[in-house]
Coordinates of C-alpha atoms in Angstrom, one line a residue:
X1 CA 2.1 13.3 -11.7
X2 CA 3.2 16.5 -13.5
X3 CA 5.2 19.6 -12.9
X4 CA 3.7 23.1 -13.4
X5 CA 5.4 25.0 -16.3
X6 CA 7.4 27.1 -13.9
X7 CA 8.5 24.1 -11.8
X8 CA 7.3 25.4 -8.4
X9 CA 4.3 23.0 -8.1
X10 CA 3.5 19.3 -8.7
X11 CA 0.0 17.9 -9.4
X12 CA -0.9 14.3 -8.5
X13 CA -4.0 12.1 -8.6
X14 CA -4.7 9.0 -6.5
X15 CA -6.9 6.1 -5.4
X16 CA -8.9 8.5 -3.2
X17 CA -10.4 10.1 -6.4
X18 CA -8.9 13.5 -5.6
X19 CA -6.5 15.7 -7.6
X20 CA -3.9 17.5 -5.4
X21 CA -1.5 20.4 -6.1
X22 CA 1.7 20.5 -4.1
X23 CA 4.3 23.2 -3.4
X24 CA 7.7 21.8 -4.4
X25 CA 9.7 24.0 -2.0
X26 CA 7.8 23.0 1.2
X27 CA 6.2 19.7 0.1
X28 CA 2.8 21.0 1.4
X29 CA -0.6 20.4 -0.3
X30 CA -2.0 23.7 -1.7
X31 CA -5.2 22.6 -3.3
X32 CA -7.5 19.5 -3.4
X33 CA -9.9 19.2 -6.3
X34 CA -12.9 16.9 -5.6
X35 CA -15.2 15.8 -8.4
X36 CA -14.2 12.4 -9.6
X37 CA -15.8 9.6 -7.6
X38 CA -13.3 6.8 -8.4
X39 CA -9.5 6.4 -8.9
X40 CA -7.7 9.2 -10.9
X41 CA -5.3 7.5 -13.3
X42 CA -3.5 10.5 -14.8
X43 CA -3.1 14.3 -14.3
X44 CA -1.3 16.9 -16.4
X45 CA -0.8 20.7 -16.4
X46 CA -1.8 22.8 -19.4
X47 CA 1.2 24.6 -21.0
X48 CA 0.0 27.9 -19.6
X49 CA -0.1 26.4 -16.1
X50 CA -3.6 27.8 -15.3
X51 CA -5.5 24.5 -15.9
X52 CA -5.0 20.9 -14.7
X53 CA -6.5 18.0 -16.6
X54 CA -7.4 14.7 -14.8
X55 CA -8.5 11.3 -16.1
X56 CA -10.4 8.8 -14.1
X57 CA -12.0 5.3 -14.0
X58 CA -15.3 7.1 -13.6
X59 CA -15.2 7.5 -17.4
X60 CA -14.6 11.3 -17.3
X61 CA -11.9 13.7 -18.2
X62 CA -12.0 16.9 -16.1
X63 CA -10.4 20.3 -16.6
X64 CA -9.8 22.3 -13.4
X65 CA -9.2 26.1 -13.1
X66 CA -6.3 26.6 -10.7
X67 CA -7.4 30.2 -9.8
X68 CA -11.1 29.4 -8.9
X69 CA -10.9 25.7 -8.2
X70 CA -13.9 25.2 -10.5
X71 CA -14.2 22.3 -13.0
X72 CA -14.3 23.9 -16.5
X73 CA -15.4 20.9 -18.5
X74 CA -16.3 17.3 -17.8
X75 CA -15.9 15.1 -20.9
X76 CA -18.0 12.0 -20.3
X77 CA -17.0 9.0 -22.5
X78 CA -20.2 6.9 -22.8
X79 CA -19.5 3.2 -23.3
X80 CA -15.9 3.3 -22.1
X81 CA -14.8 1.9 -18.8
X82 CA -11.8 3.9 -17.8
X83 CA -9.7 6.9 -19.1
X84 CA -6.1 6.0 -18.3
X85 CA -4.0 8.7 -19.9
X86 CA -4.3 12.4 -21.1
X87 CA -2.0 14.9 -22.7
X88 CA -2.3 18.6 -23.5
X89 CA -1.2 19.9 -26.9
X90 CA 1.8 22.3 -26.8
X91 CA -0.6 25.3 -27.2
X92 CA -3.1 23.9 -24.7
X93 CA -6.0 24.2 -27.2
X94 CA -6.4 20.5 -27.5
X95 CA -6.4 17.4 -25.2
X96 CA -5.8 13.8 -26.1
X97 CA -7.3 11.0 -23.9
X98 CA -6.7 7.3 -24.1
X99 CA -9.3 4.7 -23.3
X100 CA -9.5 1.1 -24.3
X101 CA -8.0 0.9 -27.9
X102 CA -8.7 4.5 -29.0
X103 CA -7.5 8.0 -28.6
X104 CA -9.9 11.0 -28.6
X105 CA -8.9 14.5 -29.3
X106 CA -10.9 17.2 -27.4
X107 CA -11.3 20.9 -27.9
X108 CA -9.9 22.6 -24.7
X109 CA -12.3 25.5 -25.0
X110 CA -15.6 23.8 -25.7
X111 CA -14.9 20.2 -24.4
X112 CA -16.1 18.8 -27.7
X113 CA -14.5 15.7 -29.3
X114 CA -12.6 16.7 -32.5
X115 CA -11.3 13.4 -33.7
X116 CA -10.9 9.7 -32.8
X117 CA -7.7 7.8 -33.6
X118 CA -8.4 4.1 -34.1
X119 CA -5.7 1.4 -34.8
X120 CA -4.5 -0.2 -31.6
X121 CA -5.8 -3.7 -30.8
X122 CA -4.8 -3.6 -27.1
X123 CA -5.5 -1.1 -24.2
X124 CA -3.4 2.1 -24.3
X125 CA -0.8 2.9 -21.7
X126 CA 0.6 6.2 -22.8
X127 CA 0.0 9.3 -25.0
X128 CA 2.4 12.1 -25.9
X129 CA 2.3 15.2 -28.2
X130 CA 5.3 16.3 -30.3
X131 CA 6.7 19.8 -29.6
X132 CA 5.0 21.3 -32.6
X133 CA 1.7 19.6 -31.8
X134 CA 1.3 18.1 -35.2
X135 CA 2.0 14.5 -34.1
X136 CA 0.9 12.2 -31.3
X137 CA 2.7 9.0 -30.1
X138 CA 0.7 6.3 -28.4
X139 CA 1.7 3.0 -26.8
X140 CA -0.5 0.0 -25.8
X141 CA 0.0 -2.8 -23.2
X142 CA 1.9 -5.0 -25.7
X143 CA 4.4 -2.2 -26.3
X144 CA 3.2 -1.3 -29.8
X145 CA 4.0 2.4 -30.5
X146 CA 2.1 4.3 -33.1
X147 CA 2.8 7.8 -34.4
X148 CA -0.3 9.7 -35.6
X149 CA -0.9 12.9 -37.6
X150 CA -3.2 15.1 -35.5
X151 CA -4.8 16.8 -38.5
X152 CA -5.7 13.8 -40.5
X153 CA -5.8 11.1 -37.8
X154 CA -3.5 8.9 -40.1
X155 CA -1.0 6.5 -38.5
X156 CA 2.4 7.4 -39.9
X157 CA 4.6 4.7 -38.2
X158 CA 4.2 1.6 -36.0
X159 CA 7.2 0.8 -33.8
X160 CA 8.0 -1.8 -31.1
X161 CA 8.1 -0.7 -27.5
X162 CA 7.3 -1.9 -24.0
X163 CA 6.4 0.3 -21.1
X164 CA 6.9 4.0 -21.6
X165 CA 7.4 6.6 -24.4
X166 CA 8.1 10.3 -24.7
X167 CA 9.0 12.8 -27.4
X168 CA 12.3 14.7 -27.3
X169 CA 11.9 18.5 -26.7
X170 CA 12.6 19.2 -30.4
X171 CA 10.2 16.6 -31.6
X172 CA 12.7 14.8 -33.8
X173 CA 13.1 11.7 -31.5
X174 CA 10.9 9.3 -29.5
X175 CA 12.3 7.4 -26.5
X176 CA 10.5 4.1 -25.6
X177 CA 11.3 1.4 -23.1
X178 CA 11.7 -2.0 -24.7
X179 CA 12.1 -5.4 -23.0
X180 CA 14.4 -6.0 -20.1
X181 CA 16.0 -2.8 -19.1
X182 CA 16.4 -1.2 -22.5
X183 CA 15.4 2.3 -23.7
X184 CA 15.3 2.8 -27.5
X185 CA 15.6 6.1 -29.3
X186 CA 13.7 6.5 -32.6
X187 CA 13.9 8.9 -35.5
X188 CA 10.4 10.3 -35.9
X189 CA 10.7 11.0 -39.6
X190 CA 12.1 7.6 -40.7
X191 CA 10.8 5.4 -37.9
X192 CA 14.3 3.9 -37.4
X193 CA 16.0 3.0 -34.1
X194 CA 19.1 5.2 -33.7
X195 CA 20.3 4.2 -30.2
X196 CA 19.8 1.9 -27.3
X197 CA 20.3 2.6 -23.6
X198 CA 20.8 -0.6 -21.6
X199 CA 20.3 -1.1 -17.9
X200 CA 21.0 -4.4 -16.2
X201 CA 18.3 -6.2 -14.1
X202 CA 15.6 -3.6 -14.5
X203 CA 12.2 -3.5 -16.1
X204 CA 11.7 0.1 -17.0
X205 CA 8.4 1.7 -15.9
X206 CA 8.9 5.4 -16.8
X207 CA 11.3 7.6 -18.9
X208 CA 11.6 11.4 -19.5
X209 CA 13.7 13.8 -21.5
X210 CA 15.5 16.7 -19.9
X211 CA 14.2 20.1 -21.1
X212 CA 17.2 20.5 -23.4
X213 CA 17.0 17.0 -24.6
X214 CA 20.5 15.9 -23.9
X215 CA 19.6 13.6 -21.0
X216 CA 17.0 10.9 -20.2
X217 CA 15.9 9.7 -16.8
X218 CA 14.5 6.3 -16.3
X219 CA 13.0 4.3 -13.4
X220 CA 11.7 0.8 -12.8
X221 CA 11.5 -2.4 -10.8
X222 CA 15.0 -2.3 -9.3
X223 CA 14.0 0.7 -7.1
X224 CA 16.5 3.1 -8.7
X225 CA 16.4 6.2 -10.8
X226 CA 19.0 6.4 -13.6
X227 CA 20.3 9.4 -15.6
X228 CA 21.5 8.8 -19.2
X229 CA 23.5 10.8 -21.8
X230 CA 21.4 10.8 -25.0
X231 CA 24.5 11.4 -27.3
X232 CA 26.7 8.6 -25.9
X233 CA 24.1 6.3 -24.4
X234 CA 26.1 6.1 -21.1
X235 CA 24.6 6.0 -17.7
X236 CA 25.7 9.2 -15.8
X237 CA 24.2 8.5 -12.4
X238 CA 22.2 5.8 -10.5
X239 CA 20.1 7.3 -7.7
X240 CA 19.1 4.9 -4.9
X241 CA 16.9 5.3 -1.8
X242 CA 13.4 4.1 -2.7
X243 CA 12.4 0.9 -0.9
X244 CA 10.0 -0.3 -3.7
X245 CA 9.7 -0.1 -7.5
X246 CA 9.7 3.5 -8.9
X247 CA 6.6 4.0 -11.1
X248 CA 7.2 7.5 -12.5
X249 CA 10.0 10.0 -13.1
X250 CA 10.1 13.5 -14.6
X251 CA 12.4 16.5 -14.9
X252 CA 11.6 19.9 -13.5
X253 CA 11.1 22.6 -16.2
X254 CA 14.6 24.0 -15.5
X255 CA 16.2 20.5 -15.7
X256 CA 18.0 20.8 -12.4
X257 CA 15.7 18.5 -10.4
X258 CA 14.1 15.1 -10.9
X259 CA 10.9 13.9 -9.2
X260 CA 10.3 10.2 -8.6
X261 CA 7.2 8.4 -7.3
X262 CA 7.5 5.0 -5.8
X263 CA 5.3 2.2 -4.5
X264 CA 7.0 2.8 -1.1
X265 CA 4.6 5.7 -0.7
X266 CA 7.1 8.5 -1.2
X267 CA 7.8 11.3 -3.7
X268 CA 11.5 12.1 -3.9
X269 CA 13.2 15.1 -5.4
X270 CA 16.8 14.7 -6.7
X271 CA 19.5 17.2 -7.6
X272 CA 20.5 16.3 -11.2
X273 CA 24.1 17.4 -10.9
X274 CA 24.8 15.5 -7.6
X275 CA 22.2 12.7 -7.7
X276 CA 21.4 13.5 -4.1
X277 CA 18.0 13.7 -2.4
X278 CA 16.6 17.2 -2.0
X279 CA 13.3 16.3 -0.2
X280 CA 11.2 13.3 0.8
X281 CA 7.4 13.8 1.2
X282 CA 6.2 11.1 3.7
X283 CA 3.8 11.0 6.6
X284 CA 2.0 7.9 8.1
X285 CA 3.6 6.8 5.0
X286 CA 0.7 8.5 3.3
X287 CA -2.3 10.7 4.0
X288 CA -4.2 10.0 7.2
X289 CA -7.9 9.6 6.3
X290 CA -9.6 9.0 9.7
X291 CA -8.7 9.1 13.4
X292 CA -10.7 7.7 16.4
X293 CA -10.2 8.0 20.2
X294 CA -11.0 5.3 22.6
X295 CA -11.3 6.8 26.2
X296 CA -11.7 3.4 27.8
X297 CA -8.3 2.2 26.9
X298 CA -6.8 5.7 26.3
X299 CA -5.9 4.8 22.7
X300 CA -6.1 6.6 19.3
X301 CA -6.5 4.7 16.1
X302 CA -5.6 6.2 12.7
X303 CA -5.9 4.9 9.1
X304 CA -4.2 6.0 6.0
X305 CA -3.9 5.8 2.2
X306 CA -0.8 3.6 2.9
X307 CA -3.3 0.7 3.5
X308 CA -2.4 0.4 7.2
X309 CA -4.1 1.2 10.6
X310 CA -2.0 2.4 13.5
X311 CA -2.8 2.3 17.2
X312 CA -1.3 5.0 19.3
X313 CA -0.9 5.6 23.1
X314 CA -3.0 8.7 23.8
X315 CA -0.7 9.7 26.7
X316 CA 2.7 9.4 25.0
X317 CA 1.9 9.6 21.3
X318 CA 3.9 6.4 20.7
X319 CA 2.6 4.0 18.0
X320 CA 2.0 0.7 19.8
X321 CA 0.7 -1.4 16.9
X322 CA 0.3 -1.4 13.1
X323 CA -2.6 -3.4 11.6
X324 CA -1.7 -4.7 8.2
X325 CA -4.1 -6.6 5.8
X326 CA -5.9 -4.2 3.5
X327 CA -4.4 -3.8 0.1
X328 CA -5.5 -0.3 -0.8
X329 CA -6.4 2.9 1.1
X330 CA -8.2 2.5 4.4
X331 CA -11.0 5.2 4.4
X332 CA -12.5 4.8 7.9
X333 CA -12.1 3.0 11.2
X334 CA -14.5 2.7 14.2
X335 CA -14.1 1.2 17.7
X336 CA -16.8 -1.1 19.0
X337 CA -18.9 0.1 21.9
X338 CA -16.7 -1.9 24.3
X339 CA -13.5 -0.8 22.6
X340 CA -12.2 -4.4 22.2
X341 CA -12.8 -4.4 18.4
X342 CA -12.0 -2.1 15.5
X343 CA -13.7 -2.2 12.2
X344 CA -12.1 -0.8 9.0
X345 CA -13.2 -0.2 5.4
X346 CA -11.1 0.2 2.3
X347 CA -10.8 0.9 -1.4
X348 CA -10.0 -2.9 -1.7
X349 CA -13.8 -3.4 -1.5
X350 CA -13.6 -5.2 1.9
X351 CA -14.5 -4.5 5.5
X352 CA -12.2 -6.0 8.2
X353 CA -12.8 -6.6 11.9
X354 CA -9.8 -6.4 14.2
X355 CA -9.0 -7.5 17.7
X356 CA -7.5 -4.4 19.4
X357 CA -5.5 -6.2 22.0
X358 CA -3.8 -8.8 19.7
X359 CA -4.0 -6.9 16.4
X360 CA -5.3 -9.9 14.6
X361 CA -8.0 -9.8 11.9
X362 CA -11.1 -11.7 13.0
X363 CA -13.3 -11.4 9.9
X364 CA -13.0 -10.1 6.3
X365 CA -16.4 -9.1 5.1
X366 CA -16.7 -9.4 1.3
X367 CA -19.6 -8.7 -1.0
X368 CA -19.4 -5.1 -2.1
X369 CA -18.5 -4.6 -5.8
X370 CA -17.0 -1.1 -5.3
X371 CA -14.8 0.8 -2.8
X372 CA -16.1 0.9 0.7
X373 CA -16.2 4.5 1.9
X374 CA -17.6 4.3 5.4
X375 CA -18.4 1.8 8.2
X376 CA -20.1 1.9 11.6
X377 CA -20.9 -0.3 14.6
X378 CA -24.5 -0.6 15.9
X379 CA -24.9 0.7 19.4
X380 CA -25.0 -2.8 20.9
X381 CA -21.9 -3.8 18.9
X382 CA -23.6 -6.9 17.3
X383 CA -23.8 -5.4 13.8
X384 CA -21.8 -3.4 11.3
X385 CA -23.0 -1.2 8.5
X386 CA -20.9 -0.4 5.5
X387 CA -21.4 2.1 2.6
X388 CA -20.0 1.5 -0.8
X389 CA -19.3 2.9 -4.3
X390 CA -21.6 0.2 -5.6
X391 CA -24.6 2.4 -4.3
X392 CA -25.6 0.0 -1.5
X393 CA -25.4 -0.3 2.3
X394 CA -24.7 -3.7 3.8
X395 CA -25.4 -4.9 7.3
X396 CA -23.1 -7.6 8.7
X397 CA -23.3 -9.9 11.7
X398 CA -20.2 -9.3 13.9
X399 CA -20.1 -12.9 15.3
X400 CA -20.7 -14.9 12.1
X401 CA -19.4 -12.4 9.5
X402 CA -22.6 -13.0 7.4
X403 CA -24.4 -10.3 5.5
X404 CA -27.9 -9.8 7.0
X405 CA -29.3 -7.1 4.7
X406 CA -28.4 -5.3 1.4
X407 CA -30.0 -1.8 1.5
X408 CA -30.5 -0.8 -2.2
X409 CA -32.1 2.5 -3.2
X410 CA -29.4 5.0 -3.7
X411 CA -28.8 5.8 -7.4
X412 CA -25.1 6.9 -6.8
X413 CA -22.1 6.0 -4.7
X414 CA -22.9 5.9 -0.9
X415 CA -20.3 7.9 1.0
X416 CA -21.4 7.7 4.6
X417 CA -23.5 5.6 6.9
X418 CA -24.4 5.9 10.6
X419 CA -26.7 4.2 13.3
X420 CA -29.2 6.0 15.4
X421 CA -28.5 5.9 19.2
X422 CA -31.2 3.2 19.7
X423 CA -29.8 1.2 16.7
X424 CA -33.2 0.8 15.1
X425 CA -32.5 3.2 12.2
X426 CA -29.7 3.9 9.8
X427 CA -28.9 7.1 7.8
X428 CA -26.8 7.0 4.6
X429 CA -25.7 9.7 2.2
X430 CA -24.7 9.6 -1.4
X431 CA -22.7 11.3 -4.1
X432 CA -25.8 13.1 -5.5
X433 CA -26.6 14.9 -2.2
X434 CA -29.4 12.7 -0.9
X435 CA -29.8 11.2 2.6
X436 CA -31.9 8.0 3.1
X437 CA -33.2 6.7 6.4
X438 CA -33.6 2.9 6.8
X439 CA -35.3 0.5 9.1
X440 CA -32.6 -1.9 10.5
X441 CA -35.0 -4.8 11.2
X442 CA -36.7 -4.9 7.7
X443 CA -34.2 -3.1 5.5
X444 CA -36.9 -0.8 4.2
X445 CA -36.3 2.9 3.3
X446 CA -38.4 5.1 5.6
X447 CA -37.5 8.6 4.3
X448 CA -35.4 10.4 1.7
X449 CA -34.0 13.8 2.7
X450 CA -33.0 16.3 -0.1
X451 CA -31.5 19.8 0.1
X452 CA -27.8 19.6 -0.4
X453 CA -26.7 20.5 -3.9
X454 CA -23.6 18.2 -4.1
X455 CA -21.8 15.3 -2.5
X456 CA -22.6 14.6 1.1
X457 CA -19.3 13.4 2.7
X458 CA -20.5 12.6 6.2
X459 CA -23.8 12.1 8.0
X460 CA -24.1 11.6 11.8
X461 CA -26.9 11.2 14.4
X462 CA -27.2 13.3 17.5
X463 CA -26.7 11.4 20.8
X464 CA -30.5 11.2 21.4
X465 CA -31.2 10.2 17.8
X466 CA -33.7 13.0 17.1
X467 CA -31.5 14.8 14.6
X468 CA -29.0 14.2 11.8
X469 CA -26.1 16.4 10.8
X470 CA -24.7 16.2 7.2
X471 CA -21.8 18.0 5.5
X472 CA -21.3 18.5 1.8
X473 CA -19.1 19.9 -1.0
X474 CA -21.7 22.7 -1.3
X475 CA -19.8 24.2 1.7
X476 CA -22.7 23.8 4.2
X477 CA -23.7 21.7 7.2
X478 CA -27.4 20.8 7.6
X479 CA -29.4 19.6 10.6
X480 CA -32.4 17.4 9.9
X481 CA -35.3 16.3 12.1
X482 CA -35.4 12.5 11.8
X483 CA -39.1 12.2 12.5
X484 CA -40.4 15.0 10.3
X485 CA -37.7 14.5 7.6
X486 CA -37.2 18.3 7.5
X487 CA -34.1 20.5 7.5
X488 CA -34.1 22.6 10.6
X489 CA -30.8 24.5 10.3
X490 CA -28.2 25.3 7.6
X491 CA -24.8 26.3 8.9
X492 CA -22.9 28.6 6.4
X493 CA -19.4 29.8 6.9
X494 CA -16.9 27.4 5.5
X495 CA -15.2 28.6 2.3
X496 CA -14.6 25.2 0.7
X497 CA -15.9 21.5 0.8
X498 CA -17.0 20.4 4.3
X499 CA -15.4 17.0 4.7
X500 CA -16.2 15.9 8.3
X501 CA -18.9 16.6 10.9
X502 CA -19.2 15.3 14.5
X503 CA -21.5 15.8 17.4
X504 CA -20.2 16.7 20.9
X505 CA -21.0 13.9 23.5
X506 CA -23.8 16.0 25.0
X507 CA -25.3 16.8 21.5
X508 CA -25.4 20.6 22.1
X509 CA -22.5 21.3 19.7
X510 CA -21.3 20.3 16.3
X511 CA -17.7 20.4 14.9
X512 CA -17.1 20.6 11.2
X513 CA -13.8 20.5 9.2
X514 CA -13.3 21.8 5.7
X515 CA -10.8 22.0 2.8
X516 CA -10.4 25.7 3.9
X517 CA -8.1 24.3 6.6
X518 CA -10.4 25.3 9.5
X519 CA -12.6 23.6 12.1
X520 CA -15.8 25.4 13.1
X521 CA -17.8 24.8 16.3
X522 CA -21.5 25.4 15.9
X523 CA -24.3 25.8 18.5
X524 CA -27.0 23.3 17.7
X525 CA -29.9 25.4 19.0
X526 CA -29.0 28.8 17.7
X527 CA -27.1 27.8 14.6
X528 CA -24.3 30.3 15.5
X529 CA -20.6 29.6 14.9
X530 CA -18.9 29.7 18.4
X531 CA -15.3 29.3 17.3
X532 CA -13.3 29.0 14.1
X533 CA -10.2 27.0 14.8
X534 CA -7.4 28.2 12.6
X535 CA -3.9 26.8 12.5
X536 CA -3.7 23.9 10.0
X537 CA -1.9 24.5 6.8
X538 CA -3.2 21.5 4.9
X539 CA -6.6 19.7 4.5
X540 CA -8.0 18.5 7.7
X541 CA -8.8 14.8 7.2
X542 CA -10.2 13.8 10.6
X543 CA -11.7 15.4 13.8
X544 CA -13.0 13.9 17.0
X545 CA -14.3 15.1 20.4
X546 CA -12.7 13.9 23.7
X547 CA -15.1 11.7 25.9
X548 CA -16.1 14.7 28.1
X549 CA -16.4 17.0 25.1
X550 CA -14.0 19.6 26.4
X551 CA -11.4 19.0 23.7
X552 CA -11.3 18.4 20.0
X553 CA -8.5 16.6 18.1
X554 CA -8.0 17.5 14.5
X555 CA -5.6 15.7 12.1
X556 CA -4.3 17.2 8.8
X557 CA -3.0 15.8 5.6
X558 CA 0.6 16.5 6.5
X559 CA 0.3 14.2 9.6
X560 CA 0.0 17.2 12.0
X561 CA -2.5 16.8 14.9
X562 CA -3.8 19.6 17.0
X563 CA -5.6 19.5 20.4
X564 CA -8.1 22.4 20.8
X565 CA -9.9 23.7 23.9
X566 CA -13.7 23.7 23.0
X567 CA -14.5 26.5 25.5
X568 CA -11.9 29.0 24.3
X569 CA -11.1 27.8 20.8
X570 CA -7.3 27.9 21.6
X571 CA -4.8 25.3 20.5
X572 CA -3.3 23.5 23.5
X573 CA -0.9 21.2 21.7
X574 CA 0.5 20.4 18.2
X575 CA 1.9 17.0 17.4
X576 CA 3.9 16.6 14.2

């Protein structure tokens, strides 16, 4: 997490592989950058505020242009597993990244590697530039702090630390957390400890200097945020309210506000002078990633990045049950054909089968070696297909929980999977923009469909099984003939990534949702856009038709749901 230089925005990265920019005043999401395909560990604004840098476990460092949304550079670190931390130099012309035991310095204009700092014997946890940009401080998992000269790559000092470190604004001091609840202040020139700030019963996870350098804020395992006087070492204020450990804190550029991020799923903004809460950003307790409607039992199911699934009464809008078991984000949920079961897939690499009436978990399907992005029931309800980051599709027996087939052939992460209406064929799509058609009985690949130029987020069959619709980050929706393997229509109109696509129950219409905050309704035969549904102010994460096809429900990242009339395109109801 990082503030923009003027303090009006915050950037965050998450397990869902996206980078998000938020408006501080309204707590709304302004932009979503998609490009990484696994967890984003660190994000940071450039000093000028026009570029955001992100570091991911996909072994890349990406620079994003905030005006165009384009990715300027992708620095691929061959041979390294993850990039955990990044930092811009004060002038923004250089970037430091930490991976394994080394730090790499990159040219911000060309994306080329300028220097490699080698000396740590354990994995790095933090990187920080001095105000003048001539020094870099690094910390590893054993708490060893090293101060490096940027120009020569020479290590000037090695200091003890523990969990977090940061330069003071004037560059003369370094603050590092050390041991059980202690923050140590170090003189950069001499390498000597000049002061200790001691907190009782708290392992400190994060520390930050105020812009003027006279205060330090810390957070940790005791769920509090503490404000310290640098000169005296006294604790000025202890801010409480988080329900779980607080992983990160930082000051706003003006120093009047503190932002804190907690494992309770909230971001809290605090007034420095009063120590009171300004705003809490919280939904489901996190972003809703998928929603499904069961007409037979008049129920709606939703899943979220908060790792839970919620079942709602479709009439009253009341949550009647919460399904808990996944340990990371739940990406998708699907009702069985008889609506008595619900299947879910998660970033925790598992698929779970739930009993809708009791809320109990019947099976946990394990075998994937990467995050599971999508899941689907076969039409007869006897089989489940799952798509994973490990480039495979797996077919599971619903009764026994056994894996019946592993469909291997994709060269990149598989994002979506769906059954044909007869259940004899499966379509899957991947990160590289390819759709594959598979024989369910044999597991053989029958056809490969190419045409999209980027990630295909979702692929769905028409009700009669003769066509497939796919949506992509290339801003298009495509219709494919399943027998001929040909693209029959390209729907163009969305101004950003198209994240979801669904067929109407009769198959004569398609609905698509995009990062441009709109839903579009398309005529399957003519290819014309019948309606553009405008009203959401954040990314639309889920859409679904009602059983008769006369309504569409759309769900946005801020938890807002809208009910739309398909015939007129008007919004009938908004549920916050």
